[in-house]
PDB file of C-alpha atoms in Angstrom:
ATOM      1  CA  UNK A  11      -0.079   0.099  -0.210  1.00 50.00           C
ATOM      2  CA  UNK A  12       1.526   3.667  -0.913  1.00 46.00           C
ATOM      3  CA  UNK A  13       1.491   5.717   1.790  1.00 54.00           C
ATOM      4  CA  UNK A  14      -0.217   9.330   1.036  1.00 55.00           C
ATOM      5  CA  UNK A  15       2.099  12.103   2.512  1.00 59.00           C
ATOM      6  CA  UNK A  16       0.614  15.510   3.345  1.00 60.00           C
ATOM      7  CA  UNK A  17       2.628  16.992   0.526  1.00 67.00           C
ATOM      8  CA  UNK A  18       0.549  14.484  -1.811  1.00 70.00           C
ATOM      9  CA  UNK A  19      -2.563  15.982  -0.398  1.00 66.00           C
ATOM     10  CA  UNK A  20      -1.543  19.785  -0.595  1.00 72.00           C
ATOM     11  CA  UNK A  21      -0.672  19.020  -4.360  1.00 77.00           C
ATOM     12  CA  UNK A  22      -4.028  17.332  -4.886  1.00 83.00           C
ATOM     13  CA  UNK A  23      -5.873  20.302  -3.549  1.00 83.00           C
ATOM     14  CA  UNK A  24      -3.778  22.604  -5.540  1.00 85.00           C
ATOM     15  CA  UNK A  25      -4.400  20.565  -8.431  1.00 89.00           C
ATOM     16  CA  UNK A  26      -8.239  20.947  -8.108  1.00 88.00           C
ATOM     17  CA  UNK A  27      -8.146  24.772  -7.529  1.00 92.00           C
ATOM     18  CA  UNK A  28      -6.176  25.110 -10.667  1.00 91.00           C
ATOM     19  CA  UNK A  29      -8.730  22.978 -12.533  1.00 91.00           C
ATOM     20  CA  UNK A  30     -11.621  24.723 -11.055  1.00 91.00           C
ATOM     21  CA  UNK A  31      -9.906  28.350 -12.092  1.00 92.00           C
ATOM     22  CA  UNK A  32      -9.100  26.991 -15.647  1.00 93.00           C
ATOM     23  CA  UNK A  33     -12.457  25.393 -16.362  1.00 89.00           C
ATOM     24  CA  UNK A  34     -14.404  28.506 -15.463  1.00 88.00           C
ATOM     25  CA  UNK A  35     -11.924  30.990 -16.415  1.00 92.00           C
ATOM     26  CA  UNK A  36     -11.669  32.486 -12.583  1.00 90.00           C
ATOM     27  CA  UNK A  37      -8.715  33.568 -10.743  1.00 93.00           C
ATOM     28  CA  UNK A  38      -9.505  32.815  -6.878  1.00 94.00           C
ATOM     29  CA  UNK A  39      -8.316  35.128  -4.233  1.00 95.00           C
ATOM     30  CA  UNK A  40      -5.771  33.565  -1.469  1.00 93.00           C
ATOM     31  CA  UNK A  41      -8.582  33.785   1.183  1.00 95.00           C
ATOM     32  CA  UNK A  42     -10.997  31.778  -1.179  1.00 95.00           C
ATOM     33  CA  UNK A  43      -8.493  29.264  -1.649  1.00 94.00           C
ATOM     34  CA  UNK A  44      -7.950  28.788   1.913  1.00 93.00           C
ATOM     35  CA  UNK A  45     -11.743  28.410   2.421  1.00 94.00           C
ATOM     36  CA  UNK A  46     -11.797  25.979  -0.266  1.00 94.00           C
ATOM     37  CA  UNK A  47      -8.821  23.850   0.629  1.00 92.00           C
ATOM     38  CA  UNK A  48      -8.444  24.303   4.324  1.00 90.00           C
ATOM     39  CA  UNK A  49      -8.360  20.841   6.227  1.00 83.00           C
ATOM     40  CA  UNK A  50      -9.077  22.825   9.622  1.00 81.00           C
ATOM     41  CA  UNK A  51     -12.092  24.707  10.830  1.00 83.00           C
ATOM     42  CA  UNK A  52     -13.631  26.963   8.487  1.00 89.00           C
ATOM     43  CA  UNK A  53     -15.346  28.619  11.463  1.00 87.00           C
ATOM     44  CA  UNK A  54     -11.818  29.483  12.773  1.00 87.00           C
ATOM     45  CA  UNK A  55     -10.934  31.328   9.637  1.00 93.00           C
ATOM     46  CA  UNK A  56     -14.156  32.972   9.646  1.00 93.00           C
ATOM     47  CA  UNK A  57     -13.441  33.999  13.342  1.00 91.00           C
ATOM     48  CA  UNK A  58      -9.925  35.554  12.155  1.00 92.00           C
ATOM     49  CA  UNK A  59     -11.326  37.058   9.285  1.00 92.00           C
ATOM     50  CA  UNK A  60     -14.395  38.729  10.804  1.00 93.00           C
ATOM     51  CA  UNK A  61     -14.305  38.279  14.430  1.00 92.00           C
ATOM     52  CA  UNK A  62     -16.409  35.710  16.173  1.00 91.00           C
ATOM     53  CA  UNK A  63     -19.217  34.572  13.878  1.00 92.00           C
ATOM     54  CA  UNK A  64     -22.510  33.219  14.651  1.00 91.00           C
ATOM     55  CA  UNK A  65     -24.521  30.227  13.183  1.00 90.00           C
ATOM     56  CA  UNK A  66     -28.070  30.068  12.551  1.00 92.00           C
ATOM     57  CA  UNK A  67     -29.616  26.667  11.730  1.00 91.00           C
ATOM     58  CA  UNK A  68     -32.041  27.022   9.200  1.00 94.00           C
ATOM     59  CA  UNK A  69     -33.424  23.100   9.206  1.00 94.00           C
ATOM     60  CA  UNK A  70     -32.515  20.353  10.972  1.00 92.00           C
ATOM     61  CA  UNK A  71     -33.862  16.835  11.476  1.00 92.00           C
ATOM     62  CA  UNK A  72     -33.267  13.272  11.956  1.00 92.00           C
ATOM     63  CA  UNK A  73     -34.023  10.953   9.144  1.00 96.00           C
ATOM     64  CA  UNK A  74     -33.621   7.423   7.994  1.00 97.00           C
ATOM     65  CA  UNK A  75     -30.753   7.358   5.631  1.00 97.00           C
ATOM     66  CA  UNK A  76     -31.584   7.198   1.885  1.00 97.00           C
ATOM     67  CA  UNK A  77     -29.238   5.967  -0.783  1.00 97.00           C
ATOM     68  CA  UNK A  78     -27.808   9.186  -1.275  1.00 96.00           C
ATOM     69  CA  UNK A  79     -26.895   9.882   2.204  1.00 96.00           C
ATOM     70  CA  UNK A  80     -26.211   6.655   3.139  1.00 97.00           C
ATOM     71  CA  UNK A  81     -23.500   6.586   0.291  1.00 97.00           C
ATOM     72  CA  UNK A  82     -22.233  10.137   1.660  1.00 97.00           C
ATOM     73  CA  UNK A  83     -21.463   8.914   5.324  1.00 96.00           C
ATOM     74  CA  UNK A  84     -21.054   5.105   4.579  1.00 96.00           C
ATOM     75  CA  UNK A  85     -24.062   3.896   6.411  1.00 96.00           C
ATOM     76  CA  UNK A  86     -26.456   1.317   5.904  1.00 96.00           C
ATOM     77  CA  UNK A  87     -29.774   2.568   4.127  1.00 96.00           C
ATOM     78  CA  UNK A  88     -32.352   3.249   7.101  1.00 96.00           C
ATOM     79  CA  UNK A  89     -29.548   4.209   9.524  1.00 97.00           C
ATOM     80  CA  UNK A  90     -30.464   7.312  11.225  1.00 96.00           C
ATOM     81  CA  UNK A  91     -28.780  10.605  10.194  1.00 96.00           C
ATOM     82  CA  UNK A  92     -28.767  13.848  11.455  1.00 93.00           C
ATOM     83  CA  UNK A  93     -29.608  16.590   8.275  1.00 95.00           C
ATOM     84  CA  UNK A  94     -28.996  20.068   8.763  1.00 93.00           C
ATOM     85  CA  UNK A  95     -28.579  23.373   7.098  1.00 95.00           C
ATOM     86  CA  UNK A  96     -26.980  26.210   8.324  1.00 94.00           C
ATOM     87  CA  UNK A  97     -25.807  29.823   7.516  1.00 95.00           C
ATOM     88  CA  UNK A  98     -22.858  31.161   9.308  1.00 94.00           C
ATOM     89  CA  UNK A  99     -22.782  34.962   9.595  1.00 95.00           C
ATOM     90  CA  UNK A 100     -21.624  38.204  10.921  1.00 94.00           C
ATOM     91  CA  UNK A 101     -24.110  40.860  12.241  1.00 93.00           C
ATOM     92  CA  UNK A 102     -26.702  39.208  10.012  1.00 88.00           C
ATOM     93  CA  UNK A 103     -24.353  39.019   6.917  1.00 95.00           C
ATOM     94  CA  UNK A 104     -24.125  35.521   5.365  1.00 97.00           C
ATOM     95  CA  UNK A 105     -20.827  34.316   5.164  1.00 97.00           C
ATOM     96  CA  UNK A 106     -21.036  30.475   4.531  1.00 97.00           C
ATOM     97  CA  UNK A 107     -24.266  28.219   3.876  1.00 97.00           C
ATOM     98  CA  UNK A 108     -23.504  24.467   4.575  1.00 96.00           C
ATOM     99  CA  UNK A 109     -25.474  21.507   4.708  1.00 96.00           C
ATOM    100  CA  UNK A 110     -24.663  18.390   6.437  1.00 94.00           C
ATOM    101  CA  UNK A 111     -25.410  14.484   7.112  1.00 96.00           C
ATOM    102  CA  UNK A 112     -23.961  13.135  10.386  1.00 94.00           C
ATOM    103  CA  UNK A 113     -24.489   9.219  11.185  1.00 96.00           C
ATOM    104  CA  UNK A 114     -26.086   9.457  14.549  1.00 93.00           C
ATOM    105  CA  UNK A 115     -24.647   5.873  15.641  1.00 93.00           C
ATOM    106  CA  UNK A 116     -21.078   7.519  15.659  1.00 92.00           C
ATOM    107  CA  UNK A 117     -21.958  10.526  18.051  1.00 88.00           C
ATOM    108  CA  UNK A 118     -21.447  10.350  21.803  1.00 86.00           C
ATOM    109  CA  UNK A 119     -24.833  11.678  23.662  1.00 87.00           C
ATOM    110  CA  UNK A 120     -22.939  14.805  24.493  1.00 87.00           C
ATOM    111  CA  UNK A 121     -22.314  15.604  20.846  1.00 86.00           C
ATOM    112  CA  UNK A 122     -25.825  14.829  19.654  1.00 84.00           C
ATOM    113  CA  UNK A 123     -27.411  17.152  22.662  1.00 84.00           C
ATOM    114  CA  UNK A 124     -24.778  19.932  21.473  1.00 83.00           C
ATOM    115  CA  UNK A 125     -25.811  19.482  17.636  1.00 78.00           C
ATOM    116  CA  UNK A 126     -29.746  19.634  18.084  1.00 76.00           C
ATOM    117  CA  UNK A 127     -29.810  21.826  21.130  1.00 74.00           C
ATOM    118  CA  UNK A 128     -27.903  25.073  19.915  1.00 68.00           C
ATOM    119  CA  UNK A 129     -26.645  26.916  17.058  1.00 78.00           C
ATOM    120  CA  UNK A 130     -23.140  25.888  17.370  1.00 79.00           C
ATOM    121  CA  UNK A 131     -20.599  25.291  14.487  1.00 78.00           C
ATOM    122  CA  UNK A 132     -19.126  21.991  13.915  1.00 80.00           C
ATOM    123  CA  UNK A 133     -15.756  23.133  14.257  1.00 76.00           C
ATOM    124  CA  UNK A 134     -16.634  24.423  17.766  1.00 78.00           C
ATOM    125  CA  UNK A 135     -18.128  21.012  18.902  1.00 82.00           C
ATOM    126  CA  UNK A 136     -15.392  19.082  17.673  1.00 81.00           C
ATOM    127  CA  UNK A 137     -13.014  21.521  19.515  1.00 83.00           C
ATOM    128  CA  UNK A 138     -15.005  21.356  22.642  1.00 85.00           C
ATOM    129  CA  UNK A 139     -14.925  17.678  22.857  1.00 84.00           C
ATOM    130  CA  UNK A 140     -11.202  17.479  21.648  1.00 82.00           C
ATOM    131  CA  UNK A 141     -12.073  15.089  18.853  1.00 82.00           C
ATOM    132  CA  UNK A 142      -9.255  14.323  16.938  1.00 83.00           C
ATOM    133  CA  UNK A 143     -10.313  14.001  13.268  1.00 85.00           C
ATOM    134  CA  UNK A 144      -9.164  14.972   9.461  1.00 88.00           C
ATOM    135  CA  UNK A 145     -10.979  16.721   6.749  1.00 89.00           C
ATOM    136  CA  UNK A 146     -11.034  14.823   3.130  1.00 92.00           C
ATOM    137  CA  UNK A 147     -12.010  17.224   0.562  1.00 93.00           C
ATOM    138  CA  UNK A 148     -14.002  15.510  -2.395  1.00 93.00           C
ATOM    139  CA  UNK A 149     -15.188  17.899  -4.691  1.00 93.00           C
ATOM    140  CA  UNK A 150     -14.533  21.898  -5.327  1.00 94.00           C
ATOM    141  CA  UNK A 151     -16.386  23.663  -8.013  1.00 94.00           C
ATOM    142  CA  UNK A 152     -18.471  26.487  -8.912  1.00 95.00           C
ATOM    143  CA  UNK A 153     -22.351  25.839  -9.068  1.00 96.00           C
ATOM    144  CA  UNK A 154     -25.378  28.076 -10.354  1.00 96.00           C
ATOM    145  CA  UNK A 155     -27.240  29.671  -7.092  1.00 96.00           C
ATOM    146  CA  UNK A 156     -30.112  27.595  -6.223  1.00 96.00           C
ATOM    147  CA  UNK A 157     -33.783  29.420  -5.336  1.00 97.00           C
ATOM    148  CA  UNK A 158     -32.861  29.219  -1.843  1.00 96.00           C
ATOM    149  CA  UNK A 159     -29.013  30.449  -2.178  1.00 97.00           C
ATOM    150  CA  UNK A 160     -30.421  33.474  -4.010  1.00 97.00           C
ATOM    151  CA  UNK A 161     -32.815  34.565  -1.269  1.00 96.00           C
ATOM    152  CA  UNK A 162     -30.449  33.876   1.599  1.00 96.00           C
ATOM    153  CA  UNK A 163     -27.425  36.035  -0.123  1.00 97.00           C
ATOM    154  CA  UNK A 164     -29.602  38.293  -2.448  1.00 96.00           C
ATOM    155  CA  UNK A 165     -27.635  37.537  -5.336  1.00 96.00           C
ATOM    156  CA  UNK A 166     -27.952  36.102  -8.736  1.00 95.00           C
ATOM    157  CA  UNK A 167     -24.088  35.367  -8.476  1.00 95.00           C
ATOM    158  CA  UNK A 168     -22.555  31.991  -8.863  1.00 96.00           C
ATOM    159  CA  UNK A 169     -21.495  30.105  -5.786  1.00 97.00           C
ATOM    160  CA  UNK A 170     -17.890  28.294  -4.993  1.00 97.00           C
ATOM    161  CA  UNK A 171     -18.679  25.247  -3.538  1.00 96.00           C
ATOM    162  CA  UNK A 172     -16.765  22.526  -1.651  1.00 95.00           C
ATOM    163  CA  UNK A 173     -17.940  19.115  -0.109  1.00 95.00           C
ATOM    164  CA  UNK A 174     -15.987  17.092   2.314  1.00 95.00           C
ATOM    165  CA  UNK A 175     -16.042  14.353   5.036  1.00 95.00           C
ATOM    166  CA  UNK A 176     -14.609  14.555   8.642  1.00 92.00           C
ATOM    167  CA  UNK A 177     -13.055  11.215   9.426  1.00 93.00           C
ATOM    168  CA  UNK A 178     -12.532   9.811  12.823  1.00 91.00           C
ATOM    169  CA  UNK A 179     -11.059   6.745  13.601  1.00 91.00           C
ATOM    170  CA  UNK A 180     -11.338   5.520   9.894  1.00 93.00           C
ATOM    171  CA  UNK A 181     -15.005   6.452   9.698  1.00 94.00           C
ATOM    172  CA  UNK A 182     -17.057   9.037   8.232  1.00 95.00           C
ATOM    173  CA  UNK A 183     -18.319  11.317  11.132  1.00 93.00           C
ATOM    174  CA  UNK A 184     -19.882  13.783   8.943  1.00 93.00           C
ATOM    175  CA  UNK A 185     -20.367  14.971   5.223  1.00 97.00           C
ATOM    176  CA  UNK A 186     -20.757  18.610   4.438  1.00 96.00           C
ATOM    177  CA  UNK A 187     -21.054  20.945   1.536  1.00 97.00           C
ATOM    178  CA  UNK A 188     -20.254  24.377   1.895  1.00 97.00           C
ATOM    179  CA  UNK A 189     -21.406  27.261  -0.461  1.00 98.00           C
ATOM    180  CA  UNK A 190     -20.483  30.960  -0.603  1.00 97.00           C
ATOM    181  CA  UNK A 191     -20.804  33.422  -3.227  1.00 97.00           C
ATOM    182  CA  UNK A 192     -17.887  33.858  -5.810  1.00 96.00           C
ATOM    183  CA  UNK A 193     -17.716  37.397  -5.051  1.00 95.00           C
ATOM    184  CA  UNK A 194     -17.132  37.171  -1.699  1.00 96.00           C
ATOM    185  CA  UNK A 195     -13.533  36.918   0.164  1.00 95.00           C
ATOM    186  CA  UNK A 196     -12.176  38.388  -2.877  1.00 93.00           C
ATOM    187  CA  UNK A 197     -10.131  41.223  -1.191  1.00 82.00           C
ATOM    188  CA  UNK A 198      -7.061  39.032  -0.398  1.00 63.00           C
TER     189      UNK A 198
END
């Protein structure tokens, strides 16, 4: 088995960014590249950029895993997953919109409670419980704005997106897809 190094992972992320820039004839800012490729907490990056950000849960519920969600988090069809839509914002200005699937059988009781009880970003939950995990970025791309995104951001702009999994002890703890308008975070 060939061992993947951090350098290999970084090269693949750079290649992904270069491919998307070429495909869409766009040049991303350093901040956009960081937000799209970070394997750390995006919440921490937004806190540095904007001061402590807030999170608003738009929709959240438990459901049985469908074919789609089961494949995203590697569980059996019908296993219970948490579906969540959130918006990270600063002073009511939307920054990052995200959707996630989280298999409940891989969470402790305390993490489940934090997840459903309060508007807490995933990054802060992982930090609170000292959960050692890693992020694997699956896809970086540009998408047309959905009706929901147009309403949330009041824009017709395309959106930069990334989807990734958070891995703990070799299993998918969470699948997350994040979105922000292509004209956001362009200053640096």
